[in-house]
PDB file of C-alpha atoms in Angstrom:
ATOM      1  CA  UNK A   1     -29.485   8.475   5.976  1.00  0.00           C
ATOM      2  CA  UNK A   2     -28.494   4.912   6.821  1.00  0.00           C
ATOM      3  CA  UNK A   3     -28.922   1.825   4.746  1.00  0.00           C
ATOM      4  CA  UNK A   4     -32.257   0.041   4.520  1.00  0.00           C
ATOM      5  CA  UNK A   5     -32.579  -3.491   5.887  1.00  0.00           C
ATOM      6  CA  UNK A   6     -32.606  -4.770   2.296  1.00  0.00           C
ATOM      7  CA  UNK A   7     -29.402  -2.880   1.467  1.00  0.00           C
ATOM      8  CA  UNK A   8     -27.695  -4.078   4.660  1.00  0.00           C
ATOM      9  CA  UNK A   9     -28.704  -7.643   3.777  1.00  0.00           C
ATOM     10  CA  UNK A  10     -27.132  -7.252   0.330  1.00  0.00           C
ATOM     11  CA  UNK A  11     -23.921  -5.886   1.866  1.00  0.00           C
ATOM     12  CA  UNK A  12     -23.677  -8.677   4.443  1.00  0.00           C
ATOM     13  CA  UNK A  13     -24.457 -11.388   1.878  1.00  0.00           C
ATOM     14  CA  UNK A  14     -21.736  -9.950  -0.381  1.00  0.00           C
ATOM     15  CA  UNK A  15     -19.244  -9.862   2.499  1.00  0.00           C
ATOM     16  CA  UNK A  16     -20.109 -13.506   3.143  1.00  0.00           C
ATOM     17  CA  UNK A  17     -19.588 -14.428  -0.517  1.00  0.00           C
ATOM     18  CA  UNK A  18     -16.163 -12.772  -0.505  1.00  0.00           C
ATOM     19  CA  UNK A  19     -15.156 -14.521   2.736  1.00  0.00           C
ATOM     20  CA  UNK A  20     -16.176 -17.897   1.310  1.00  0.00           C
ATOM     21  CA  UNK A  21     -14.442 -17.200  -2.003  1.00  0.00           C
ATOM     22  CA  UNK A  22     -11.191 -16.254  -0.285  1.00  0.00           C
ATOM     23  CA  UNK A  23     -11.439 -19.237   2.074  1.00  0.00           C
ATOM     24  CA  UNK A  24     -11.907 -21.589  -0.872  1.00  0.00           C
ATOM     25  CA  UNK A  25      -9.034 -19.935  -2.736  1.00  0.00           C
ATOM     26  CA  UNK A  26      -6.639 -20.462   0.165  1.00  0.00           C
ATOM     27  CA  UNK A  27      -7.911 -24.047   0.532  1.00  0.00           C
ATOM     28  CA  UNK A  28      -7.108 -24.735  -3.156  1.00  0.00           C
ATOM     29  CA  UNK A  29      -3.667 -23.204  -2.719  1.00  0.00           C
ATOM     30  CA  UNK A  30      -2.604 -25.243   0.328  1.00  0.00           C
ATOM     31  CA  UNK A  31      -1.863 -28.490  -1.563  1.00  0.00           C
ATOM     32  CA  UNK A  32      -0.193 -26.668  -4.480  1.00  0.00           C
ATOM     33  CA  UNK A  33       2.066 -24.391  -2.436  1.00  0.00           C
ATOM     34  CA  UNK A  34       5.453 -26.062  -1.932  1.00  0.00           C
ATOM     35  CA  UNK A  35       6.584 -24.119   1.164  1.00  0.00           C
ATOM     36  CA  UNK A  36       5.353 -25.758   4.370  1.00  0.00           C
ATOM     37  CA  UNK A  37       5.372 -22.473   6.318  1.00  0.00           C
ATOM     38  CA  UNK A  38       3.066 -20.873   3.753  1.00  0.00           C
ATOM     39  CA  UNK A  39       0.760 -23.907   3.769  1.00  0.00           C
ATOM     40  CA  UNK A  40       0.417 -23.518   7.541  1.00  0.00           C
ATOM     41  CA  UNK A  41      -0.191 -19.762   7.217  1.00  0.00           C
ATOM     42  CA  UNK A  42      -2.889 -20.276   4.581  1.00  0.00           C
ATOM     43  CA  UNK A  43      -4.462 -23.084   6.635  1.00  0.00           C
ATOM     44  CA  UNK A  44      -4.703 -20.943   9.756  1.00  0.00           C
ATOM     45  CA  UNK A  45      -6.157 -18.019   7.847  1.00  0.00           C
ATOM     46  CA  UNK A  46      -8.653 -19.986   5.800  1.00  0.00           C
ATOM     47  CA  UNK A  47     -10.094 -21.053   9.163  1.00  0.00           C
ATOM     48  CA  UNK A  48     -10.419 -17.357  10.093  1.00  0.00           C
ATOM     49  CA  UNK A  49     -12.184 -16.669   6.805  1.00  0.00           C
ATOM     50  CA  UNK A  50     -14.554 -19.576   7.482  1.00  0.00           C
ATOM     51  CA  UNK A  51     -15.430 -18.002  10.832  1.00  0.00           C
ATOM     52  CA  UNK A  52     -16.080 -14.664   9.125  1.00  0.00           C
ATOM     53  CA  UNK A  53     -18.273 -16.320   6.480  1.00  0.00           C
ATOM     54  CA  UNK A  54     -20.252 -18.136   9.168  1.00  0.00           C
ATOM     55  CA  UNK A  55     -20.837 -14.953  11.175  1.00  0.00           C
ATOM     56  CA  UNK A  56     -21.911 -13.017   8.079  1.00  0.00           C
ATOM     57  CA  UNK A  57     -24.114 -15.951   7.044  1.00  0.00           C
ATOM     58  CA  UNK A  58     -25.941 -16.043  10.368  1.00  0.00           C
ATOM     59  CA  UNK A  59     -26.461 -12.295  10.112  1.00  0.00           C
ATOM     60  CA  UNK A  60     -28.106 -12.639   6.678  1.00  0.00           C
ATOM     61  CA  UNK A  61     -31.009 -14.512   8.272  1.00  0.00           C
ATOM     62  CA  UNK A  62     -31.476 -11.678  10.750  1.00  0.00           C
ATOM     63  CA  UNK A  63     -31.692  -9.293   7.792  1.00  0.00           C
ATOM     64  CA  UNK A  64     -34.530 -11.189   6.090  1.00  0.00           C
ATOM     65  CA  UNK A  65     -32.456 -13.340   3.736  1.00  0.00           C
ATOM     66  CA  UNK A  66     -31.880 -17.066   3.995  1.00  0.00           C
ATOM     67  CA  UNK A  67     -29.378 -18.220   6.577  1.00  0.00           C
ATOM     68  CA  UNK A  68     -25.879 -18.301   5.025  1.00  0.00           C
ATOM     69  CA  UNK A  69     -27.124 -16.387   1.967  1.00  0.00           C
ATOM     70  CA  UNK A  70     -24.436 -15.118  -0.376  1.00  0.00           C
ATOM     71  CA  UNK A  71     -24.495 -12.484  -3.097  1.00  0.00           C
ATOM     72  CA  UNK A  72     -21.831 -12.326  -5.753  1.00  0.00           C
ATOM     73  CA  UNK A  73     -20.130  -8.914  -5.870  1.00  0.00           C
ATOM     74  CA  UNK A  74     -20.182  -6.618  -8.872  1.00  0.00           C
ATOM     75  CA  UNK A  75     -18.821  -8.013 -12.119  1.00  0.00           C
ATOM     76  CA  UNK A  76     -15.749  -5.781 -11.910  1.00  0.00           C
ATOM     77  CA  UNK A  77     -14.818  -6.906  -8.383  1.00  0.00           C
ATOM     78  CA  UNK A  78     -15.563 -10.544  -9.217  1.00  0.00           C
ATOM     79  CA  UNK A  79     -13.148 -10.288 -12.146  1.00  0.00           C
ATOM     80  CA  UNK A  80     -10.405  -9.115  -9.766  1.00  0.00           C
ATOM     81  CA  UNK A  81     -11.127 -11.973  -7.342  1.00  0.00           C
ATOM     82  CA  UNK A  82     -10.996 -14.536 -10.143  1.00  0.00           C
ATOM     83  CA  UNK A  83      -7.722 -13.153 -11.468  1.00  0.00           C
ATOM     84  CA  UNK A  84      -6.272 -13.242  -7.958  1.00  0.00           C
ATOM     85  CA  UNK A  85      -7.387 -16.854  -7.412  1.00  0.00           C
ATOM     86  CA  UNK A  86      -5.480 -17.992 -10.532  1.00  0.00           C
ATOM     87  CA  UNK A  87      -1.969 -16.984  -9.454  1.00  0.00           C
ATOM     88  CA  UNK A  88       0.450 -19.853  -9.020  1.00  0.00           C
ATOM     89  CA  UNK A  89       3.648 -18.341  -7.658  1.00  0.00           C
ATOM     90  CA  UNK A  90       3.945 -18.483  -3.851  1.00  0.00           C
ATOM     91  CA  UNK A  91       5.167 -14.889  -3.505  1.00  0.00           C
ATOM     92  CA  UNK A  92       2.290 -13.631  -5.690  1.00  0.00           C
ATOM     93  CA  UNK A  93      -0.162 -15.610  -3.593  1.00  0.00           C
ATOM     94  CA  UNK A  94       1.198 -14.322  -0.294  1.00  0.00           C
ATOM     95  CA  UNK A  95       1.594 -10.697  -1.333  1.00  0.00           C
ATOM     96  CA  UNK A  96      -1.602 -10.740  -3.388  1.00  0.00           C
ATOM     97  CA  UNK A  97      -3.647 -11.862  -0.405  1.00  0.00           C
ATOM     98  CA  UNK A  98      -1.984 -10.013   2.479  1.00  0.00           C
ATOM     99  CA  UNK A  99      -0.814  -6.842   0.709  1.00  0.00           C
ATOM    100  CA  UNK A 100      -3.488  -6.672  -1.997  1.00  0.00           C
ATOM    101  CA  UNK A 101      -6.863  -8.209  -1.224  1.00  0.00           C
ATOM    102  CA  UNK A 102      -6.890  -7.699   2.547  1.00  0.00           C
ATOM    103  CA  UNK A 103      -6.032  -3.952   2.497  1.00  0.00           C
ATOM    104  CA  UNK A 104      -8.633  -3.398  -0.222  1.00  0.00           C
ATOM    105  CA  UNK A 105     -11.251  -5.193   1.855  1.00  0.00           C
ATOM    106  CA  UNK A 106     -10.227  -3.234   4.936  1.00  0.00           C
ATOM    107  CA  UNK A 107     -11.039  -0.022   3.068  1.00  0.00           C
ATOM    108  CA  UNK A 108     -14.400  -1.492   2.030  1.00  0.00           C
ATOM    109  CA  UNK A 109     -15.226  -2.633   5.579  1.00  0.00           C
ATOM    110  CA  UNK A 110     -14.186   0.684   7.141  1.00  0.00           C
ATOM    111  CA  UNK A 111     -16.253   2.544   4.556  1.00  0.00           C
ATOM    112  CA  UNK A 112     -19.214   0.387   5.526  1.00  0.00           C
ATOM    113  CA  UNK A 113     -18.665   1.128   9.228  1.00  0.00           C
ATOM    114  CA  UNK A 114     -18.536   4.854   8.452  1.00  0.00           C
ATOM    115  CA  UNK A 115     -21.815   4.606   6.520  1.00  0.00           C
ATOM    116  CA  UNK A 116     -24.014   2.272   8.536  1.00  0.00           C
ATOM    117  CA  UNK A 117     -25.960   3.225  11.642  1.00  0.00           C
ATOM    118  CA  UNK A 118     -23.982   1.718  14.542  1.00  0.00           C
ATOM    119  CA  UNK A 119     -27.098   1.361  16.682  1.00  0.00           C
ATOM    120  CA  UNK A 120     -29.522   0.000  14.081  1.00  0.00           C
ATOM    121  CA  UNK A 121     -26.907  -2.352  12.665  1.00  0.00           C
ATOM    122  CA  UNK A 122     -24.858  -3.157  15.762  1.00  0.00           C
ATOM    123  CA  UNK A 123     -24.654  -6.913  15.046  1.00  0.00           C
ATOM    124  CA  UNK A 124     -23.096  -6.305  11.629  1.00  0.00           C
ATOM    125  CA  UNK A 125     -20.804  -3.636  13.055  1.00  0.00           C
ATOM    126  CA  UNK A 126     -19.516  -6.130  15.634  1.00  0.00           C
ATOM    127  CA  UNK A 127     -18.867  -8.759  12.965  1.00  0.00           C
ATOM    128  CA  UNK A 128     -16.991  -6.316  10.738  1.00  0.00           C
ATOM    129  CA  UNK A 129     -14.959  -5.006  13.684  1.00  0.00           C
ATOM    130  CA  UNK A 130     -13.970  -8.590  14.548  1.00  0.00           C
ATOM    131  CA  UNK A 131     -12.954  -9.226  10.937  1.00  0.00           C
ATOM    132  CA  UNK A 132     -10.760  -6.108  10.999  1.00  0.00           C
ATOM    133  CA  UNK A 133      -9.071  -7.284  14.216  1.00  0.00           C
ATOM    134  CA  UNK A 134      -8.452 -10.684  12.612  1.00  0.00           C
ATOM    135  CA  UNK A 135      -7.037  -8.998   9.492  1.00  0.00           C
ATOM    136  CA  UNK A 136      -4.495  -7.166  11.655  1.00  0.00           C
ATOM    137  CA  UNK A 137      -3.391 -10.430  13.281  1.00  0.00           C
ATOM    138  CA  UNK A 138      -3.289 -12.174   9.900  1.00  0.00           C
ATOM    139  CA  UNK A 139      -1.071  -9.435   8.437  1.00  0.00           C
ATOM    140  CA  UNK A 140       1.189  -9.666  11.494  1.00  0.00           C
ATOM    141  CA  UNK A 141       1.480 -13.419  10.855  1.00  0.00           C
ATOM    142  CA  UNK A 142       2.482 -12.693   7.273  1.00  0.00           C
ATOM    143  CA  UNK A 143       5.116 -10.182   8.410  1.00  0.00           C
ATOM    144  CA  UNK A 144       6.573 -12.755  10.778  1.00  0.00           C
ATOM    145  CA  UNK A 145       6.774 -15.216   7.880  1.00  0.00           C
ATOM    146  CA  UNK A 146       8.484 -12.596   5.699  1.00  0.00           C
ATOM    147  CA  UNK A 147      11.072 -12.023   8.420  1.00  0.00           C
ATOM    148  CA  UNK A 148      11.732 -15.753   8.681  1.00  0.00           C
ATOM    149  CA  UNK A 149      11.476 -16.442   4.922  1.00  0.00           C
ATOM    150  CA  UNK A 150      12.552 -13.249   3.068  1.00  0.00           C
ATOM    151  CA  UNK A 151      12.726 -15.149  -0.239  1.00  0.00           C
ATOM    152  CA  UNK A 152       8.900 -15.325  -0.227  1.00  0.00           C
ATOM    153  CA  UNK A 153       8.296 -11.734  -1.294  1.00  0.00           C
ATOM    154  CA  UNK A 154       7.474 -10.016  -4.541  1.00  0.00           C
ATOM    155  CA  UNK A 155       9.935  -7.496  -5.876  1.00  0.00           C
ATOM    156  CA  UNK A 156       7.319  -5.981  -8.224  1.00  0.00           C
ATOM    157  CA  UNK A 157       4.076  -4.806  -6.646  1.00  0.00           C
ATOM    158  CA  UNK A 158       1.963  -3.358  -9.498  1.00  0.00           C
ATOM    159  CA  UNK A 159      -0.266  -6.419  -9.384  1.00  0.00           C
ATOM    160  CA  UNK A 160      -0.678  -6.110  -5.612  1.00  0.00           C
ATOM    161  CA  UNK A 161      -1.572  -2.416  -5.956  1.00  0.00           C
ATOM    162  CA  UNK A 162      -4.239  -3.325  -8.501  1.00  0.00           C
ATOM    163  CA  UNK A 163      -5.813  -5.706  -6.003  1.00  0.00           C
ATOM    164  CA  UNK A 164      -5.767  -3.289  -3.098  1.00  0.00           C
ATOM    165  CA  UNK A 165      -7.310  -0.533  -5.227  1.00  0.00           C
ATOM    166  CA  UNK A 166     -10.144  -2.743  -6.511  1.00  0.00           C
ATOM    167  CA  UNK A 167     -12.230  -2.284  -3.372  1.00  0.00           C
ATOM    168  CA  UNK A 168     -12.655   1.340  -2.406  1.00  0.00           C
ATOM    169  CA  UNK A 169     -16.241   1.607  -1.241  1.00  0.00           C
ATOM    170  CA  UNK A 170     -18.624  -1.156  -0.336  1.00  0.00           C
ATOM    171  CA  UNK A 171     -20.972   0.442  -2.842  1.00  0.00           C
ATOM    172  CA  UNK A 172     -18.355  -0.333  -5.524  1.00  0.00           C
ATOM    173  CA  UNK A 173     -18.436  -4.067  -4.836  1.00  0.00           C
ATOM    174  CA  UNK A 174     -22.029  -4.794  -3.758  1.00  0.00           C
ATOM    175  CA  UNK A 175     -24.486  -5.625  -6.514  1.00  0.00           C
ATOM    176  CA  UNK A 176     -27.594  -4.280  -4.787  1.00  0.00           C
ATOM    177  CA  UNK A 177     -30.947  -5.815  -5.632  1.00  0.00           C
ATOM    178  CA  UNK A 178     -33.393  -3.371  -7.209  1.00  0.00           C
ATOM    179  CA  UNK A 179     -35.893  -1.936  -4.771  1.00  0.00           C
ATOM    180  CA  UNK A 180     -39.222  -3.756  -4.939  1.00  0.00           C
ATOM    181  CA  UNK A 181     -41.917  -2.008  -6.892  1.00  0.00           C
ATOM    182  CA  UNK A 182     -44.934  -1.081  -4.851  1.00  0.00           C
ATOM    183  CA  UNK A 183     -48.230  -1.625  -6.615  1.00  0.00           C
ATOM    184  CA  UNK A 184     -50.100   1.505  -7.581  1.00  0.00           C
ATOM    185  CA  UNK A 185     -53.188   2.083  -5.513  1.00  0.00           C
ATOM    186  CA  UNK A 186     -56.490   2.276  -7.291  1.00  0.00           C
ATOM    187  CA  UNK A 187     -58.772   5.119  -6.246  1.00  0.00           C
TER     188      UNK A 187
END
């Protein structure tokens, strides 16, 4: 059975929150990252994340939430996002985002696509498919940077693995609202 409208709204609002959070993280990093090439990369990709957040936000209104509604993810996933946002080293930032957070989110988004009804939730499916296409281009941009700037790479990837494994299923990161209680009928 597919997701209810309420559950789909919670998923989309959570995807929006994550897009905004990552966009804001990259925006905070741009002025504090010394390498100009990385600043440009982050700047281009924070714009992509803003587009994703906007598309998810418009979809929330179609799913009976406020326009641009956001829902914070589960406490466990939020902890991972906060830890990620605090890194200061350029290589940790680059690898953490492109080799850690993005692959983890790809798994989450693909899991959602496998679970949702593609006909009943076609607008969300289209948004998520677009995000996945953008993620591929963004990773390709990162690989080009790594070729041109090989010194901007982590040699130790345990931290990156932790990030990429934090996602898993959208059900692992979405803090679903409890179903509304229906009043008992009086006979």
